Coordinates of C-alpha atoms in Angstrom, one line a residue:
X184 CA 0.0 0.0 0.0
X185 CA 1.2 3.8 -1.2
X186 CA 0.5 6.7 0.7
X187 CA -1.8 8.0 -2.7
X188 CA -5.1 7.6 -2.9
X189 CA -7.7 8.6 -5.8
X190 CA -10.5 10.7 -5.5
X191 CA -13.5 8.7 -4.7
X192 CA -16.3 9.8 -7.3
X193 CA -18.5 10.5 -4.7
X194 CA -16.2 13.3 -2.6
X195 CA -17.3 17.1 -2.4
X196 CA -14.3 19.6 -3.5
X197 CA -15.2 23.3 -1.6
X198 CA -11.8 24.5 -1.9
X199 CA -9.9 24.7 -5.1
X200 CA -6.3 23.3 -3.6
X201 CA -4.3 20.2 -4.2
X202 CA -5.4 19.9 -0.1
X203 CA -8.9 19.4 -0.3
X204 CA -9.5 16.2 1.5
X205 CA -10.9 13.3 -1.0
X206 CA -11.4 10.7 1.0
X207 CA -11.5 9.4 4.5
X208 CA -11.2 5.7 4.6
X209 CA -10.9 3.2 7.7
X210 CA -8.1 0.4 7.5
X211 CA -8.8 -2.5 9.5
X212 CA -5.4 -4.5 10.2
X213 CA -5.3 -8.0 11.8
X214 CA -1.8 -9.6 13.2
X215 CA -0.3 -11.5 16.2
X216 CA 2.2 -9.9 18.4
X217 CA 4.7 -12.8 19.7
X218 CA 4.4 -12.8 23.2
X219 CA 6.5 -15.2 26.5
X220 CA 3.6 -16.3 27.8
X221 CA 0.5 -14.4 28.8
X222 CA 0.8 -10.5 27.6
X223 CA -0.6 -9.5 30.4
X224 CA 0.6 -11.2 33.7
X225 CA -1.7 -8.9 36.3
X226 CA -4.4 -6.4 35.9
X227 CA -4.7 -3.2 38.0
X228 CA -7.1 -1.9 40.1
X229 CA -10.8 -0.8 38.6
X230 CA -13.0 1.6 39.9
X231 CA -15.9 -0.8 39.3
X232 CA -13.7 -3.4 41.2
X233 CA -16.0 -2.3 44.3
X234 CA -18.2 -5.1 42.7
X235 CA -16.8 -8.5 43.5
X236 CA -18.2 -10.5 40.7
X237 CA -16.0 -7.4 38.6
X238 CA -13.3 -7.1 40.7
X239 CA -13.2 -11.4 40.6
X240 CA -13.3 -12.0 36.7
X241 CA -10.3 -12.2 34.4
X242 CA -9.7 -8.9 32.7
X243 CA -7.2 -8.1 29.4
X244 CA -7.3 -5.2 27.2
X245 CA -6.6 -4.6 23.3
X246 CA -6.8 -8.1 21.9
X247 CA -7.2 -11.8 22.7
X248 CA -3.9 -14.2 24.0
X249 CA -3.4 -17.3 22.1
X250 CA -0.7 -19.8 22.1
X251 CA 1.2 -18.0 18.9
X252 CA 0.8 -14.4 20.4
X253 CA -1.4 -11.9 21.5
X254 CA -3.9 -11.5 18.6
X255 CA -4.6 -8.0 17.5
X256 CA -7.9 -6.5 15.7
X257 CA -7.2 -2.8 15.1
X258 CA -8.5 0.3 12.9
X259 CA -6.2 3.5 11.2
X260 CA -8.1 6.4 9.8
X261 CA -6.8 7.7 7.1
X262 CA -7.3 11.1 5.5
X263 CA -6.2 11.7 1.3
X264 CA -6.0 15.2 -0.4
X265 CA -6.8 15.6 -4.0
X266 CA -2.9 15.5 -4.4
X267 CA -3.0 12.3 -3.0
X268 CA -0.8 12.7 0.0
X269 CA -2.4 10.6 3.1
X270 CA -2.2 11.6 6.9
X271 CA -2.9 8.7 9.3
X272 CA -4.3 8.1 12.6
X273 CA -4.4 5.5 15.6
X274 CA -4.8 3.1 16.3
X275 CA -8.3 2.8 17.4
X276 CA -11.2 0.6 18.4
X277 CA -14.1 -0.7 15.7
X278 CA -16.6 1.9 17.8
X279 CA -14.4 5.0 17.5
X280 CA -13.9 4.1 13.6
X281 CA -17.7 3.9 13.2
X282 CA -18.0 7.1 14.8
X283 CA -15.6 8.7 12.2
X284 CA -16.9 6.8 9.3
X285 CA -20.8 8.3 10.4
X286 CA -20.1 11.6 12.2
X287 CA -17.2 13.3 11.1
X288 CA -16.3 12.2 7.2
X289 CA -18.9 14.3 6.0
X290 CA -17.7 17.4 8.2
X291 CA -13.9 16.8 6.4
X292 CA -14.7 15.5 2.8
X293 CA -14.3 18.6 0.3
X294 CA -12.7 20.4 3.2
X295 CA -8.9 22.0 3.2
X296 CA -7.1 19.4 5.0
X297 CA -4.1 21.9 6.0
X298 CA -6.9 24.2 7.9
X299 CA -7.2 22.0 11.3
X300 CA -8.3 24.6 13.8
X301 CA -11.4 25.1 11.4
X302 CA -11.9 21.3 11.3
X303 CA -11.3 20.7 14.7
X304 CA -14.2 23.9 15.7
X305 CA -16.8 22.3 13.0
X306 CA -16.4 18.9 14.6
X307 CA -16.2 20.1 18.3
X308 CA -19.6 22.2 17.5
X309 CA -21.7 19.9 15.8
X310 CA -20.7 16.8 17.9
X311 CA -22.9 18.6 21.0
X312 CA -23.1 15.1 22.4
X313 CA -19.5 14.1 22.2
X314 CA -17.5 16.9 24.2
X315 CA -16.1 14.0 26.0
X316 CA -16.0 9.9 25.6
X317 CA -16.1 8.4 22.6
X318 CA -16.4 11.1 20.2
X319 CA -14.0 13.4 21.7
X320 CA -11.4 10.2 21.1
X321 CA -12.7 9.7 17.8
X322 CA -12.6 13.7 17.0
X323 CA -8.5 13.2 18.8
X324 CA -8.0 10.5 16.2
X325 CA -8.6 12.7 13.3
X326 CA -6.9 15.6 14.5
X327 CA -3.7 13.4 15.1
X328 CA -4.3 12.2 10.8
X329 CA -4.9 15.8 10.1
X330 CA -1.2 16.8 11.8
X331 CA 0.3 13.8 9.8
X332 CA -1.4 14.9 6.8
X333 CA 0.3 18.5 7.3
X334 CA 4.0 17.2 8.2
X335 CA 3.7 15.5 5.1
X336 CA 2.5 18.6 2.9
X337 CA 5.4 20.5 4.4
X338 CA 8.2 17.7 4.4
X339 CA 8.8 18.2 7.9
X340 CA 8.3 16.1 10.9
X341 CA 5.8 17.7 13.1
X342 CA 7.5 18.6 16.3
X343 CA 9.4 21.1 13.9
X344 CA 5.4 22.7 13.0
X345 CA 5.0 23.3 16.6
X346 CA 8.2 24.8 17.1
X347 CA 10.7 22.5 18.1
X348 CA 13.1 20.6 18.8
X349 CA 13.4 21.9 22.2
X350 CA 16.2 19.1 22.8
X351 CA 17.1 16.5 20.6
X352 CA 16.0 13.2 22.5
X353 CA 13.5 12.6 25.6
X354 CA 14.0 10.9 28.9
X355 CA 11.7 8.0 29.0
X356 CA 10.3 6.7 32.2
X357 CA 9.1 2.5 31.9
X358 CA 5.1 2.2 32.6
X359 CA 4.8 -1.1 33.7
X360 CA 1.1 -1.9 33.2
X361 CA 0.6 -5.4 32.8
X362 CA 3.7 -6.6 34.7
X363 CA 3.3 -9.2 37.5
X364 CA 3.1 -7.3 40.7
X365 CA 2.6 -10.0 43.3
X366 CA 5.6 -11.9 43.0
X367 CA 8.3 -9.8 44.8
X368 CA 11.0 -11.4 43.2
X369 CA 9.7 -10.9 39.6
X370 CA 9.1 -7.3 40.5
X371 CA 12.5 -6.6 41.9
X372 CA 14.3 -8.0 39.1
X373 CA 12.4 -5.9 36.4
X374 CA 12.6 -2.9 38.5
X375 CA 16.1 -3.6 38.5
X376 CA 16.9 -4.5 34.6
X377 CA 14.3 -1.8 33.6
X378 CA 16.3 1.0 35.8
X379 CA 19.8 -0.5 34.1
X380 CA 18.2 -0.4 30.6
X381 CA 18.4 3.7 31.3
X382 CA 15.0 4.7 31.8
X383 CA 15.0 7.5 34.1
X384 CA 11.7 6.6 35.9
X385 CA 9.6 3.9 36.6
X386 CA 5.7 3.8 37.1
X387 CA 4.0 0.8 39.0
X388 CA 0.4 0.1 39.2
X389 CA -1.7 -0.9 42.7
X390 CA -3.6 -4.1 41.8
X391 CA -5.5 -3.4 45.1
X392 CA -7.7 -0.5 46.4
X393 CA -10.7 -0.1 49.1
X394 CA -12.3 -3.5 48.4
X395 CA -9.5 -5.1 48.8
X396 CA -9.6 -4.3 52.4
X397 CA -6.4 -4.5 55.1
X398 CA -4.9 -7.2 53.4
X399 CA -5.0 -5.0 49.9
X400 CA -3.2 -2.3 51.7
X401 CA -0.5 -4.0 53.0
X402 CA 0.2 -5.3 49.7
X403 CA 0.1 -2.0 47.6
X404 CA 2.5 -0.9 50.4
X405 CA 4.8 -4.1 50.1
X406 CA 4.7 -3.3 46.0
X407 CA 6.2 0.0 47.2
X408 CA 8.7 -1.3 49.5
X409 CA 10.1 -4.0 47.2
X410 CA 10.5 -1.3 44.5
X411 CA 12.2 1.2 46.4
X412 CA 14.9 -1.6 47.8
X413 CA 15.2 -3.5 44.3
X414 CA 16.4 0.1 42.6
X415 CA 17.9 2.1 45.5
X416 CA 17.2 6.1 47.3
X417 CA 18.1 7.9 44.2
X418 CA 15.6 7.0 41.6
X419 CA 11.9 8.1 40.6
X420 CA 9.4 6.1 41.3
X421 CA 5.1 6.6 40.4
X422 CA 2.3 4.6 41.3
X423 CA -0.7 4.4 39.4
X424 CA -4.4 4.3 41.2
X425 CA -6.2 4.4 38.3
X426 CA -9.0 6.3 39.3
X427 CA -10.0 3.6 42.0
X428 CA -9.6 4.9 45.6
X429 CA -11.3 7.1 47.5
X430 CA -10.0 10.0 49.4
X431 CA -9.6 8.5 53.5
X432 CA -8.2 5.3 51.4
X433 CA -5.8 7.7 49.5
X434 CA -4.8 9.3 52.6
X435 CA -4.0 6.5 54.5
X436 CA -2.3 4.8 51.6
X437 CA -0.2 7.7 51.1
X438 CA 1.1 7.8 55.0
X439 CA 2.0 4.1 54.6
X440 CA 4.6 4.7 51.7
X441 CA 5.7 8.2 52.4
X442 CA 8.7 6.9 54.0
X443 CA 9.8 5.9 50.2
X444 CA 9.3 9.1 48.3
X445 CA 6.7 8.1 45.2
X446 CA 7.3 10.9 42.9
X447 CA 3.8 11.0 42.4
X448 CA 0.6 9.2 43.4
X449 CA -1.6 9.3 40.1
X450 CA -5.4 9.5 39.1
X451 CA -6.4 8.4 42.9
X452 CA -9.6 9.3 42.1
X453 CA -12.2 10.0 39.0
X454 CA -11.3 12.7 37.3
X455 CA -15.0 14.5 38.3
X456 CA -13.7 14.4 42.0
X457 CA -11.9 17.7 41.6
X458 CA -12.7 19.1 44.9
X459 CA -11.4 15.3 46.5
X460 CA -8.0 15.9 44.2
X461 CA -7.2 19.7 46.2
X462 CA -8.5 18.4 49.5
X463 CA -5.4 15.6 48.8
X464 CA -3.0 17.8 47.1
X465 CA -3.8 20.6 49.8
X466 CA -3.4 17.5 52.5
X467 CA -0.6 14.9 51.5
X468 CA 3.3 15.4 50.9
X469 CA 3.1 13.3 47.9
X470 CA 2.7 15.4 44.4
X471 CA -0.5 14.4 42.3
X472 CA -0.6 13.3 38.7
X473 CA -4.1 13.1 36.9
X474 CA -6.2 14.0 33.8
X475 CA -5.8 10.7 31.7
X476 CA -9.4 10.2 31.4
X477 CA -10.5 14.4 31.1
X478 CA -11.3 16.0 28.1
X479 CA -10.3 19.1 26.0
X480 CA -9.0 22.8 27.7
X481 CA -12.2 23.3 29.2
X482 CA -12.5 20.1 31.5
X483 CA -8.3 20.3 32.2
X484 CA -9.0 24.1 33.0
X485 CA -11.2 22.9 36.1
X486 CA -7.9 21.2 37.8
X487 CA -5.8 24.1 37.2
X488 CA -8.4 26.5 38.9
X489 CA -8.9 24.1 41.7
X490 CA -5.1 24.2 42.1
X491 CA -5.6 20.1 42.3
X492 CA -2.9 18.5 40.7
X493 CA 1.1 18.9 40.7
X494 CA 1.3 17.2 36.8
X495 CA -1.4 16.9 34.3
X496 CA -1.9 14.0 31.8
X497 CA -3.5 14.7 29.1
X498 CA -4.0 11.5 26.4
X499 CA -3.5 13.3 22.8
X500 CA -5.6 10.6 21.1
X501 CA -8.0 11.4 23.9
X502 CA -8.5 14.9 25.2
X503 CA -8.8 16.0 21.8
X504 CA -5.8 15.6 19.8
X505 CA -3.0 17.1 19.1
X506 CA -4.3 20.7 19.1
X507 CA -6.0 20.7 21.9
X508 CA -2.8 18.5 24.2
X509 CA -1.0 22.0 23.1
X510 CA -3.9 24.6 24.1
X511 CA -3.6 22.5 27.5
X512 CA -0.3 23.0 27.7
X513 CA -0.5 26.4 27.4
X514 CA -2.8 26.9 30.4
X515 CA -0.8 24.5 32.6
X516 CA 2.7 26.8 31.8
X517 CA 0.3 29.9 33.4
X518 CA -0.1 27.9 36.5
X519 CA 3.7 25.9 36.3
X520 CA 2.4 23.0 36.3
X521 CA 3.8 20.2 34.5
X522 CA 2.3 18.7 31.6
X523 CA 3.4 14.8 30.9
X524 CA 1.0 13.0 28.6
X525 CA -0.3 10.0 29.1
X526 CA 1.4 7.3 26.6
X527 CA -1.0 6.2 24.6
X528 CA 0.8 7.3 21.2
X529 CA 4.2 7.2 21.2
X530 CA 4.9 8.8 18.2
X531 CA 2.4 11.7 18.6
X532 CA 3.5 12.2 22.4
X533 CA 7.1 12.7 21.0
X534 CA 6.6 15.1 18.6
X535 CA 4.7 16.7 21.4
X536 CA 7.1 16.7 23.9
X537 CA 9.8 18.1 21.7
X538 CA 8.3 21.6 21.0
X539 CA 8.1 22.0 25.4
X540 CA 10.2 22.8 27.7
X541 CA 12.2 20.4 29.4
X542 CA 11.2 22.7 32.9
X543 CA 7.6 21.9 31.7
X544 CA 7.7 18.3 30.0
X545 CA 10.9 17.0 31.6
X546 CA 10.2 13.0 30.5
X547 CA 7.5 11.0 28.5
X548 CA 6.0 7.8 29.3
X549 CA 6.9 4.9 27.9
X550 CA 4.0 2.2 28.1
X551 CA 6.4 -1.2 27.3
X552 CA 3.2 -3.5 26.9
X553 CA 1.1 -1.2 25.3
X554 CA 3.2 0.4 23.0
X555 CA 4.3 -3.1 21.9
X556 CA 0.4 -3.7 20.6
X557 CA -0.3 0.2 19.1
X558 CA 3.0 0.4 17.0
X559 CA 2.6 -3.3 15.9
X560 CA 2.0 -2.3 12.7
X561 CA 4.5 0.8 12.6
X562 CA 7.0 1.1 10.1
X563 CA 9.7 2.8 12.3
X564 CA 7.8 2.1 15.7
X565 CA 9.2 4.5 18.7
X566 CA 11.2 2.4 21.6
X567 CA 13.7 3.8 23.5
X568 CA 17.7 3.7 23.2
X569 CA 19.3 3.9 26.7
X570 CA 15.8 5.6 28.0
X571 CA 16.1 8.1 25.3
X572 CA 13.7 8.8 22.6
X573 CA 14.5 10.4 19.7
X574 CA 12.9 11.4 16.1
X575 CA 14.0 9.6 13.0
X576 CA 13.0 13.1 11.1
X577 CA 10.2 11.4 8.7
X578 CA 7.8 13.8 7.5
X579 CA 4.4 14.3 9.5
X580 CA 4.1 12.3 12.5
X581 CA 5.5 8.4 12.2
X582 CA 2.3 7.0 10.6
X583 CA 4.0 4.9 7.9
X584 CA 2.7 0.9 8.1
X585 CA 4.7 -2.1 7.3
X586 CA 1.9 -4.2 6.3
X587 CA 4.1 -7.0 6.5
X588 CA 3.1 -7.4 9.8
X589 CA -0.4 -7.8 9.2
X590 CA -2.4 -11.3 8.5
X591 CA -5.6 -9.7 7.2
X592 CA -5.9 -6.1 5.9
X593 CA -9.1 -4.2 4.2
X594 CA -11.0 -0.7 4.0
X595 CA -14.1 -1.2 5.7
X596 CA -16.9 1.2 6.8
X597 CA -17.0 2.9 3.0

C-alpha cells in the first residue's frame, strides 16, 4: 500500500487546492504480536472493582492471547488530499472508527485538509453530544491524521510545526502496566533491569484498592517497599491508582509509603472528583498526577483553577488531539504546572514533547506492553535507546505501516 489515494467519485471539493480532503477511509489491520507467555501477567485496580463479581473476573485489554501471540484487531483512519498525499491516525477501536466513518467524514470530505483549527471547531460544534468519551477520542483521532497529513504537505516532521526541537531526545520513564506485581522477586528484578536499561523513571500500578480491604493495603505498600529496595534512594518512582480509591483510602495509603518518596501518586480518584483531588494535594506530601481520562482545555481548566494536581496527563488521542494536548499545555505553563501525557501514542506524544520545555515536560512515558500492541503495525515504531527517545525526522508524524506485519488487511466502513 502507497500513501496515494484517488479521488472517490462521490467526494465534495469546496476548496480549489491540491489539499482538499478526498477521502476518509478506515483500515482494519489483523496480526499477532509474539508474546513469552500471557501478555498481560496482572491487571490493575478498577473503579468498578467495588463489585466482587467485577473485581473477581479475568480482565485483558486490546486483543485476545493465544498460544502464537497476543492477537490483534485494530483500525487506522486515514485522511487523502486531492494531491494524493495521506495523513494517518491510531490506532483505534471498531466503535471510534464507526463514529468517524458516520459523524465526522462528511464534516472533512471537500474540506482544506491543512486548515485544522477550522476542522477541529466544526467537529467540536456539531458533535454537541460528544464533548467528552467516545467522540471526543474519535474527533482526537482525526486531529492526530490531520497533523500527519500536514507534516507531510510540508516535508517536515511535526514537532518542527509546533516549534521544536526543544532538545534532541526525551528521557523515558518504563510504565509497567501489565507486569506481575505480586511476585516480589519478579518485580525486583524488572525494577532492576528496567532502571539498568536507562529509563530514568519507573511507574508501578496498585492491583488493590478499598475492596481489597487490610490485606490489599498492605500489599500496595509491600509493592512499594520491594521497588524502592530492588532500585535504591536515588531513583523516581510513580504509582498508578487508576482512578480507583477514594479520598480517606488515598490518605492513608499515602502515609504508609511516604517513608519511600513516590514521585507522584496518580489519578487516585475520578477525574470528576476535583474538589477530592485539592483536599489531597492541599493534604498529603506526595505530588498528584491526573487528567488521563479528562477532556479538551475546558474540563483540564477545572484542575488548574482548583489548584488540584502537581502534573497533568493529558491523552492526545484522547483529550482532543494534538491541538487541543497544546492549548492544554499552554494553560498549565500559566499555573507551572507540569504537563506529561499520558502514553498512549508514542509517536504523537514525541513530537509533542519536543516543542516544550524540558522545565515543563521533563520526560514522556513509555507504556512497554502497550506500545508493543499500538506500534505493531508501525513502520519505524518508537522504543527507546538507553531511555532516550528520539525522532527519526520522517515527515508528519510516524504513521507509515509495514503491512508485513499484518495477517488480514481491508477498507471497511466505505
Amino acid at each position: 500500500m502507497t500513501d496515494h489515494a484517488e479521488t472517490p467519485p462521490e467526494a465534495r471539493i469546496d476548496t480549489d487546492t491540491d489539499t482538499a480532503i478526498a477521502s476518509v477511509r478506515i483500515l482494519s489491520l489483523a496480526g499477532t504480536l509474539p508474546t513469552e507467555g500471557d501478555l498481560w501477567e496482572d491487571w490493575l485496580v478498577r473503579p468498578a472493582h467495588i463489585y466482587p463479581e467485577i473485581r473477581d473476573a479475568h480482565y485483558a485489554e486490546g486483543g485476545e492471547q493465544g498460544p502464537d501471540g497476543f492477537a490483534v484487531q485494530t483500525y487506522f483512519v486515514e485522511i487523502a488530499t486531492r494531491s494524493g498525499a495521506v495523513g494517518r491516525g491510531g490506532p483505534i477501536t471498531a466503535g471510534i472508527a464507526q463514529i468517524i466513518a458516520s459523524d465526522l467524514r462528511p464534516l472533512l470530505v471537500g474540506a482544506d485538509g491543512i486548515a485544522g483549527e477550522k476542522l477541529w471547531d466544526v467537529m467540536h460544534r456539531t458533535q454537541v453530544h460528544g464533548r467528552q468519551g467516545q467522540t471526543m477520542l474519535a474527533i482526537s483521532a482525526v486531529d492526530a491524521a490531520l497533523w500527519d497529513l500536514r507534516g507531510k504537505w510540508m516535508d517536515q516532521p511535526v514537532y518542527r510545526l509546533l516549534g521544536g526541537p526543544t532538545r534532541p531526545s526525551i528521557p523515558a520513564y518504563a510504565s509497567m502496566l501489565g507486569f506481575s506485581v505480586s511476585d516480589p522477586d519478579l518485580v525486583a528484578a524488572r525494577a532492576t533491569a528496567y532502571r539498568d536499561a536507562g529509563y530514568v523513571a519507573q511507574k508501578w500500578f496498585f492491583a488493590n484498592g478499598p475492596s481489597s480491604g487490610y490485606e490489599g493495603m498492605r500489599a500496595n505498600v509491600q509493592l512499594v517497599r520491594t521497588l524502592r529496595e530492588a532500585v535504591g534512594p536515588d531513583y523516581d518512582l510513580m504509582f498508578d491508582c487508576w482512578q480507583s480509591f477514594d479520598p480517606t483510602y488515598t490518605a492513608e495509603l499515602a502515609r504508609r509509603i511516604a517513608p519511600y518518596q513516590p514521585r507522584w501518586l496518580e489519578e487516585p480518584l475520578m477525574p470528576d472528583r476535583i474538589d477530592g483531588y485539592a483536599r489531597l494535594r492541599d493534604r498529603l506530601d506526595i505530588p498528584i498526577a491526573g487528567g488521563e481520562h479528562e477532556y479538551t482545555r475546558w474540563g483540564f481548566q477545572r484542575f488548574l483553577d482548583a489548584g488540584a494536581v502537581d502534573v497533568l496527563q493529558p491523552d492526545i488521542y484522547w483529550c482532543g488531539g494534538l491541538s487541543e494536548t497544546l492549548k492544554i499545555a499552554a494553560a498549565a505553563s500559566a499555573h507551572d504546572v507540569m504537563v506529561i501525557p499520558h502514553g498512549h501514542s508514542a509517536a504523537a506524544t514525541l513530537h509533542f514533547s519536543l516543542a516544550q520545555s524540558p522545565s515543563s515536560t521533563p520526560m514522556q512515558e513509555d507504556l512497554i506492553k502497550w506500545n508493543a500492541v499500538h506500534q505493531l503495525f508501525l513502520r519505524n515504531p518508537v522504543t527507546p535507546v538507553r531511555g532516550l527517545l528520539t525522532p527519526n525526522d520522517e515527515p508528519g508524524i510516524g504513521m507509515e505501516l509495514d503491512l508485513s506485519r499484518a495477517t488480514a488487511q481491508a477498507y471497511v466502513m466505505e
